[in-house]
CSV table of C-alpha atoms and ligand atoms in Angstrom, one decimal:
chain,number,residue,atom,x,y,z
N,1,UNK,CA,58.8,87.6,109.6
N,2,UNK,CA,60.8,90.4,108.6
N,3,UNK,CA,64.1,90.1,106.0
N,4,UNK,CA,66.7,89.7,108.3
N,5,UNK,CA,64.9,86.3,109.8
N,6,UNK,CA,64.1,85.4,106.5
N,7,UNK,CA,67.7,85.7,105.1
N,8,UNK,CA,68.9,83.7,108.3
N,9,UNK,CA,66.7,80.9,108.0
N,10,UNK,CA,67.2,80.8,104.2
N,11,UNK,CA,70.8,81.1,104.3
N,12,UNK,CA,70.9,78.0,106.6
N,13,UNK,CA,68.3,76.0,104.7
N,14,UNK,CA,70.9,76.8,101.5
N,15,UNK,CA,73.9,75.6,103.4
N,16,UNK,CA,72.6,72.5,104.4
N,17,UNK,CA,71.1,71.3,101.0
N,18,UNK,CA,74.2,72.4,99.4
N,19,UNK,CA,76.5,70.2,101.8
N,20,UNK,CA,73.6,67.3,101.5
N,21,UNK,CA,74.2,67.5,97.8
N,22,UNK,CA,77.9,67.9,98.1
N,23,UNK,CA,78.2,71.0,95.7
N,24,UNK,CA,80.7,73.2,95.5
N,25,UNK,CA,81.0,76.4,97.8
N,26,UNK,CA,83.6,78.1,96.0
N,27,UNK,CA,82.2,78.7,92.4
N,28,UNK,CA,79.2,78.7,90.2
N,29,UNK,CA,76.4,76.6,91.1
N,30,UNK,CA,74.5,74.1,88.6
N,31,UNK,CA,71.2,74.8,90.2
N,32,UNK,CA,69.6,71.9,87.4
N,33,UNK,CA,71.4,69.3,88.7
N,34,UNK,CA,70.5,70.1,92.1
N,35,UNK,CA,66.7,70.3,91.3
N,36,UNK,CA,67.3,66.8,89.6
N,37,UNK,CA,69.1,65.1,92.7
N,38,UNK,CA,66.0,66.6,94.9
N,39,UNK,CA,64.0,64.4,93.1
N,40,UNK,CA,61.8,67.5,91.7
N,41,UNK,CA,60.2,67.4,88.1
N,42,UNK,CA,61.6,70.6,86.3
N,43,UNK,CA,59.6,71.5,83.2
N,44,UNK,CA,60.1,74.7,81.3
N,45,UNK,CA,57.3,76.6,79.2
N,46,UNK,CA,56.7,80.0,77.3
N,47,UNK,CA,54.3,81.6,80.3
N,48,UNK,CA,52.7,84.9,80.1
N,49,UNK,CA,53.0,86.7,83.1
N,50,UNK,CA,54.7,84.4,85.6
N,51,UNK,CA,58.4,83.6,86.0
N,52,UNK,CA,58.1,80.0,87.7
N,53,UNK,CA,55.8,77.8,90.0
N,54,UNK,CA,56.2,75.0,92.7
N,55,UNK,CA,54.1,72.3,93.2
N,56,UNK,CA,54.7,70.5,96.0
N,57,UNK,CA,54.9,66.1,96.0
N,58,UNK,CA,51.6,64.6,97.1
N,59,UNK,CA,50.4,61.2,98.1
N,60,UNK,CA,50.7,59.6,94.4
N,61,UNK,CA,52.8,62.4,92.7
N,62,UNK,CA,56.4,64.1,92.9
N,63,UNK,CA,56.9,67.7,93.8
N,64,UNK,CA,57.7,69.7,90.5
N,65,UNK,CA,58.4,73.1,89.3
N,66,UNK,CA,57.7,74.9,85.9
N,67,UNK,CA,60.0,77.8,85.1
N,68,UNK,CA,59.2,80.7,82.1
N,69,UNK,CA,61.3,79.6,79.5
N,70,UNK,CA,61.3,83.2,78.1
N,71,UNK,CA,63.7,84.4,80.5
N,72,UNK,CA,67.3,84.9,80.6
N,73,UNK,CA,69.3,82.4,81.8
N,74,UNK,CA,70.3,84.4,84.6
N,75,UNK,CA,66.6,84.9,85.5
N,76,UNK,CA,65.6,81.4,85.0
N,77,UNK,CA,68.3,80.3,87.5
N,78,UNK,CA,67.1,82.8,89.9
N,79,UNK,CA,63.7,81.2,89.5
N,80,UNK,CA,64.6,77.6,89.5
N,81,UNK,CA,66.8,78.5,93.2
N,82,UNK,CA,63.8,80.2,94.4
N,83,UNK,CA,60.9,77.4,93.8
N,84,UNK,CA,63.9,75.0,95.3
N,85,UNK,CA,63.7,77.0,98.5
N,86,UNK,CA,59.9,76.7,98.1
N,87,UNK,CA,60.7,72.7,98.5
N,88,UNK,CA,63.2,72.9,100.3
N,89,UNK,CA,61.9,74.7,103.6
N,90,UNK,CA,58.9,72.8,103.2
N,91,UNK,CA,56.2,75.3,102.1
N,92,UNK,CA,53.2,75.1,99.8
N,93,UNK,CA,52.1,76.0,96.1
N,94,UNK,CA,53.9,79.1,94.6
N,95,UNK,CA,53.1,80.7,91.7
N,96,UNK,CA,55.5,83.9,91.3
N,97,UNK,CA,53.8,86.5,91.6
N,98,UNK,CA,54.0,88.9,88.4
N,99,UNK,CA,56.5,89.6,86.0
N,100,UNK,CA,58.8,91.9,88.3
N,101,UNK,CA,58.5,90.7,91.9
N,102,UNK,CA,61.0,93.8,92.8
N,103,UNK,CA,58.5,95.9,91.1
N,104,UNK,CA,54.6,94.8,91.9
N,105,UNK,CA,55.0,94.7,95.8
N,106,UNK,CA,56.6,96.8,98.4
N,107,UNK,CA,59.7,93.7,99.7
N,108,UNK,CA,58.1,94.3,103.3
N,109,UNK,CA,54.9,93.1,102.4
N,110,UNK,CA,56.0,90.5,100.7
N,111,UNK,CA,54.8,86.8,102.2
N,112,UNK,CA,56.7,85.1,104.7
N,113,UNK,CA,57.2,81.9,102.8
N,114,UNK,CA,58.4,84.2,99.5
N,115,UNK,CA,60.3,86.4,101.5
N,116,UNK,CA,62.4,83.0,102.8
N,117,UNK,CA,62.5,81.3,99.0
N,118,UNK,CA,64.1,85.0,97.4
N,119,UNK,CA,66.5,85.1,99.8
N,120,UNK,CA,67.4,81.0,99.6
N,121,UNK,CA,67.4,82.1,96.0
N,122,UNK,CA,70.6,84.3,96.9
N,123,UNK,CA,72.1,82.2,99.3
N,124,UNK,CA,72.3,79.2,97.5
N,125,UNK,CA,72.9,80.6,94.3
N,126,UNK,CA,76.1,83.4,96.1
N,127,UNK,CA,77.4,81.1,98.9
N,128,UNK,CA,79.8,83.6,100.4
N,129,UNK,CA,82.6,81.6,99.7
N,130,UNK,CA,81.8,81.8,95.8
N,131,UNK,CA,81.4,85.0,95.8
N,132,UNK,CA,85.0,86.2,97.8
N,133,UNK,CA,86.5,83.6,95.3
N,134,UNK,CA,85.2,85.3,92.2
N,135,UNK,CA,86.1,88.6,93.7
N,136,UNK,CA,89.8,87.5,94.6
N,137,UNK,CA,89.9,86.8,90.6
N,138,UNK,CA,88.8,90.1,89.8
N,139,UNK,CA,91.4,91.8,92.3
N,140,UNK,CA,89.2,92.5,94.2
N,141,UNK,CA,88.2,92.4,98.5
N,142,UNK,CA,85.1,94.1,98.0
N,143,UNK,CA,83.4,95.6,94.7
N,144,UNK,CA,84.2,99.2,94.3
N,145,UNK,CA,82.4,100.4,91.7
N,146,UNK,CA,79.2,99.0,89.5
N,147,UNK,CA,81.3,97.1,87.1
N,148,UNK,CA,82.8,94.9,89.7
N,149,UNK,CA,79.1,93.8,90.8
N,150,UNK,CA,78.6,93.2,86.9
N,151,UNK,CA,81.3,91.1,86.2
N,152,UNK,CA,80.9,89.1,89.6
N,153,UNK,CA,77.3,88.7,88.2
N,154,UNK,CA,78.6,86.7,84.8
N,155,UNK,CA,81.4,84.5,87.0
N,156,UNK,CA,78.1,82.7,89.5
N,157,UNK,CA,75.6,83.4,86.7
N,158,UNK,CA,73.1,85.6,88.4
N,159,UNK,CA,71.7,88.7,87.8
N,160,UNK,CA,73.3,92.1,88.2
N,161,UNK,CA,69.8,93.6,90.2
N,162,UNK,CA,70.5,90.0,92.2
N,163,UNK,CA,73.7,90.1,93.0
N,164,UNK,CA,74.3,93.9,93.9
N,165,UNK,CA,71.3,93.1,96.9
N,166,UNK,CA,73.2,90.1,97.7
N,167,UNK,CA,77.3,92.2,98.3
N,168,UNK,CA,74.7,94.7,100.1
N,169,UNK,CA,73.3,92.1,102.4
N,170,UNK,CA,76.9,90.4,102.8
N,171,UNK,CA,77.7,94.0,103.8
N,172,UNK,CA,80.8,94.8,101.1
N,173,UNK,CA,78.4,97.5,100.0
N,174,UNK,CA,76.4,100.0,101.8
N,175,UNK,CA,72.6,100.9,100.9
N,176,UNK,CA,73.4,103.9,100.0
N,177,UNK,CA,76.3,102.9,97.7
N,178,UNK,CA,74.2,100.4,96.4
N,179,UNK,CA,71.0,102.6,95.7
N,180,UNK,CA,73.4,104.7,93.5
N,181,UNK,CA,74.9,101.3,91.6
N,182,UNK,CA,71.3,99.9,91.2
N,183,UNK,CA,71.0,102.8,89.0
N,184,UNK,CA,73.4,101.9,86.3
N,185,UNK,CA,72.0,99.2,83.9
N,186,UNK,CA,73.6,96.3,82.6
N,187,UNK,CA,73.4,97.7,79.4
N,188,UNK,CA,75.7,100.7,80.1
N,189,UNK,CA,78.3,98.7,81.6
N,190,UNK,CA,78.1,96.2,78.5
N,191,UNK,CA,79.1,99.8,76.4
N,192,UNK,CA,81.5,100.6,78.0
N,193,UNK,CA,83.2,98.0,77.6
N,194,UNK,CA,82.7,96.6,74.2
N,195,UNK,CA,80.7,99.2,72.3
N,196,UNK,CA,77.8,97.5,70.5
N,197,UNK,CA,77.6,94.0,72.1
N,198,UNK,CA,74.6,91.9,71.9
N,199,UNK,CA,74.9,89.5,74.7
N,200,UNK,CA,77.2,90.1,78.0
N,201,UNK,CA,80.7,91.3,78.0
N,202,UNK,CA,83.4,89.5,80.4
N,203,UNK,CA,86.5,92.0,82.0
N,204,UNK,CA,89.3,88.8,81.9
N,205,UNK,CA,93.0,89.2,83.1
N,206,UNK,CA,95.8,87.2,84.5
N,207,UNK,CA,94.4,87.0,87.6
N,208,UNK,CA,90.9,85.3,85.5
N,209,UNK,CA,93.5,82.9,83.7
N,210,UNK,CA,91.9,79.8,84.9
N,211,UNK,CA,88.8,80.2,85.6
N,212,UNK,CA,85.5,78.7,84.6
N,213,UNK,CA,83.2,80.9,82.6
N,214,UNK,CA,79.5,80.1,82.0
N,215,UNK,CA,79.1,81.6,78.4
N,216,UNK,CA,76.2,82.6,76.4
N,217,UNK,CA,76.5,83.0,72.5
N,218,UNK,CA,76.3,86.8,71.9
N,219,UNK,CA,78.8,87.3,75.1
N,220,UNK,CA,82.0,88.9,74.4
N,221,UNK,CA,85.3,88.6,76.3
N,222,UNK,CA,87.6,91.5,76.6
N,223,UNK,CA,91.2,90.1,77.7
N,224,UNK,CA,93.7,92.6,79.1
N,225,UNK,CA,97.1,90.9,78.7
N,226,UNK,CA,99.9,93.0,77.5
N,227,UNK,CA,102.3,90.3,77.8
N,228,UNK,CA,100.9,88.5,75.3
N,229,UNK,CA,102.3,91.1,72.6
N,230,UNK,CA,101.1,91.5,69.7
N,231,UNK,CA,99.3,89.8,67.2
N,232,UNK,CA,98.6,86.6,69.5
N,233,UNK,CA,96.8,83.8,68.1
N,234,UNK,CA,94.1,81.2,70.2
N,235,UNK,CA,92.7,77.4,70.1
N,236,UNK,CA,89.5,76.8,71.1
N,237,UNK,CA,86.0,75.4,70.0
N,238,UNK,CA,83.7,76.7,67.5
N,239,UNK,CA,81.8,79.0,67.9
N,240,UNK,CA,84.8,81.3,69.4
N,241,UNK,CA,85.5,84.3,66.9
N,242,UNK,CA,88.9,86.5,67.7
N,243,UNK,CA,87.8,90.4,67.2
N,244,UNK,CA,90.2,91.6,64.2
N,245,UNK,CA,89.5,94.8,65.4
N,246,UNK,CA,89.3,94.9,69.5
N,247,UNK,CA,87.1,97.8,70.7
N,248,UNK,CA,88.1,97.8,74.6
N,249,UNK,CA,91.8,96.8,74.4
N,250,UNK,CA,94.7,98.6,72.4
N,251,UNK,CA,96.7,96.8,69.9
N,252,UNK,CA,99.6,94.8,72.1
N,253,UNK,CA,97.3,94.9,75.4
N,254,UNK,CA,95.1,92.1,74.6
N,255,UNK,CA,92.6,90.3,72.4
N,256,UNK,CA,89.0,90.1,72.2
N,257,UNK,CA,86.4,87.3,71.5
N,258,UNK,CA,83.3,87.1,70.1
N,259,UNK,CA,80.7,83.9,71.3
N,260,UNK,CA,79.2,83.8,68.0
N,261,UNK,CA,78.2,79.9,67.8
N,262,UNK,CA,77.0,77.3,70.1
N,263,UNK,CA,79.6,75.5,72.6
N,264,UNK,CA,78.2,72.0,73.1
N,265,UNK,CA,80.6,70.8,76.0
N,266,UNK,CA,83.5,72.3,78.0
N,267,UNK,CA,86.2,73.5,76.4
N,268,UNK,CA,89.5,75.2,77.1
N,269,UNK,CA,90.1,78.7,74.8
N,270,UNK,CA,94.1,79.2,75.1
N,271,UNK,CA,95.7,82.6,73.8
N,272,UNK,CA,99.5,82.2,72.9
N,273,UNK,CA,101.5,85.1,72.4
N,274,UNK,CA,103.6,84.5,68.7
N,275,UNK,CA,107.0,83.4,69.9
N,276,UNK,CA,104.5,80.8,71.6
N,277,UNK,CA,106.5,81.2,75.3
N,278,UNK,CA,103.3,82.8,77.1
N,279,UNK,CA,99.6,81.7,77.3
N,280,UNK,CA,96.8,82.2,78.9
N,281,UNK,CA,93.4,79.9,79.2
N,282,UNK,CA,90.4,79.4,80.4
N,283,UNK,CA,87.4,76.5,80.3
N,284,UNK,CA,84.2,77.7,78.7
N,285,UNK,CA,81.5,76.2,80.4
N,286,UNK,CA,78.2,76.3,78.2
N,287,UNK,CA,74.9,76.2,79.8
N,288,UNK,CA,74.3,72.8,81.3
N,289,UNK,CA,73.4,70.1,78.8
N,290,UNK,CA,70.0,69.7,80.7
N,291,UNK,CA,68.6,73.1,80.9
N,292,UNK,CA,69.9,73.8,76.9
N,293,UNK,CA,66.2,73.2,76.1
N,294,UNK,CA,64.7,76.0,78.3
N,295,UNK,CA,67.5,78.7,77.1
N,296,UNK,CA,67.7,77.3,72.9
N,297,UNK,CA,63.7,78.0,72.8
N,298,UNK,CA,60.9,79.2,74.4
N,299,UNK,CA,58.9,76.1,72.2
N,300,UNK,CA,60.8,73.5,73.0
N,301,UNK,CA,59.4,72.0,76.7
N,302,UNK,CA,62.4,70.6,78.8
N,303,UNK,CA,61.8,68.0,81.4
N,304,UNK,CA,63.8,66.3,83.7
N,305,UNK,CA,63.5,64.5,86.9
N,306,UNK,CA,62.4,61.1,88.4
N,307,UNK,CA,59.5,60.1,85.7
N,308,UNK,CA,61.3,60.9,82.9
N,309,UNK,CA,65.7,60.6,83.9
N,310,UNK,CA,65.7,62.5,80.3
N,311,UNK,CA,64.9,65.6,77.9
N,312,UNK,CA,62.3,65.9,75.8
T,1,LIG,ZN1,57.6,81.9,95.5
């Protein structure tokens, strides 16, 4: 089977759980609550070299997965959306191969049955409509430059590497475009934008006022609003530090933020300009409360599903 089969088979499989599941097409996915409505086991441990495996149900036992809880959340998403294709399109035991799947293998030799779980990874994790959405917010048709694929990355919560194959494959981006883009790290376009950050750092305008942002502590959030004048002042949760000093914006163009603390449950961050006659806000949406355990430590052992309905 080559890709293209593979992302067509896949891309169907990912359309038709997410409709069976009722989940949103337009925005970020909660790939944890889908694994718990499929009735899989999730558990997540500190593994050496693999990122995930799927087990699937037998006779006397449900189907389960165990993710690497050393990864990024970005990764471990990835993960958890490919061993659900795994189940999903009906295939046996996976255990993800290596620590750099892009890296280990030449993609063309990859297995039919992991060529079909990556790309359900993508699919169901980018529905197309999510991904024009998040771009539309950004001011965007198409990404034109690295940045764009960066920031569309941190809206659906995937990885940059991820989601640059993804715009290629949905054809906003040539290969060869691409190639050159694949080049730029993460890291880099973090610097540019906010200097020395430790975690991710979000590119927020008007056109983001509104939106739902899954936030990591360490992230930062540059906010380009000029008409917010100057010294503007914000509400919103702890854990939420307003840069003094903003690196990426000018005095009078905006404010920046700091995630410095942990956000336990939704909550709306509001920036008012002084007179108090302009605002701007958005919902910061923390990592799902039933994956916290797999992000907070690589110790602690998360499990949900049918046997046990609860963390532990
Ligand atoms: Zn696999």
């Amino acid at each position: 089977m080559n890709w293209l089969m593979a992302h067509r088979v896949a891309g169907i499989a990912a359309a038709n759980l997410r409709r069976r599941l009722d989940l949103p097409e337009d925005c970020y996915v909660d790939v944890f609550a889908a694994l718990r409505r499929c009735g899989l086991m999730v558990a997540g441990q500190d593994m050496a070299s693999l990122f995930g495996m799927y087990f699937p149900p037998g006779p006397s036992r449900h189907g389960g997965i165990l993710l690497n809880s050393t990864m990024g959340e970005a990764t471990i998403r990835h993960t958890a959306a490919h061993e659900l294709g795994h189940a999903e399109l009906g295939h046996g035991r996976c255990l993800a191969d290596g620590r750099d799947p892009f890296s280990a293998t030449p993609p063309q030799q990859w297995p039919d049955e992991e060529k079909q779980a990556e790309a359900f990874a993508a699919w169901f994790l980018m529905p197309i409509r999510a991904v024009k959405t998040t771009l539309t917010r950004l001011g965007l048709d198409v990404p034109r430059e690295a940045m764009d694929v960066y920031q569309l990355s941190l809206h659906l919560s995937t990885s940059y590497r991820g989601t640059l194959r993804h715009v290629q494959h949905l054809r906003m981006v040539t290969p060869g475009v691409a190639r050159g883009w694949a080049a730029v790290t993460p890291t880099r376009l973090r610097a540019r934008l906010g200097g020395q950050v430790a975690g991710r750092a979000w590119e927020l305008s008007g056109l983001t006022e509104g939106s739902r942002l899954p936030v990591e502590r360490g992230d930062r959030l540059v906010v380009r609003a000029p008409w917010l004048g100057d010294s503007p002042y914000f509400t919103g949760p702890d854990g939420v530090t307003m840069l003094a000093e903003p690196r990426a914006v000018s005095p009078g163009d905006g404010v920046e933020f700091d995630i410095t603390g942990c956000i336990d449950s939704e909550s709306v961050l509001t920036v008012r300009s002084r007179d108090r006659r302009e605002a701007w806000s958005v919902t910061l949406m923390p990592t799902p409360d039933d994956h916290r355990g797999l992000i907070a430590s690589a110790r602690t052992q998360l499990l949900v599903g049918p046997m046990s309905g609860a963390r532990r």
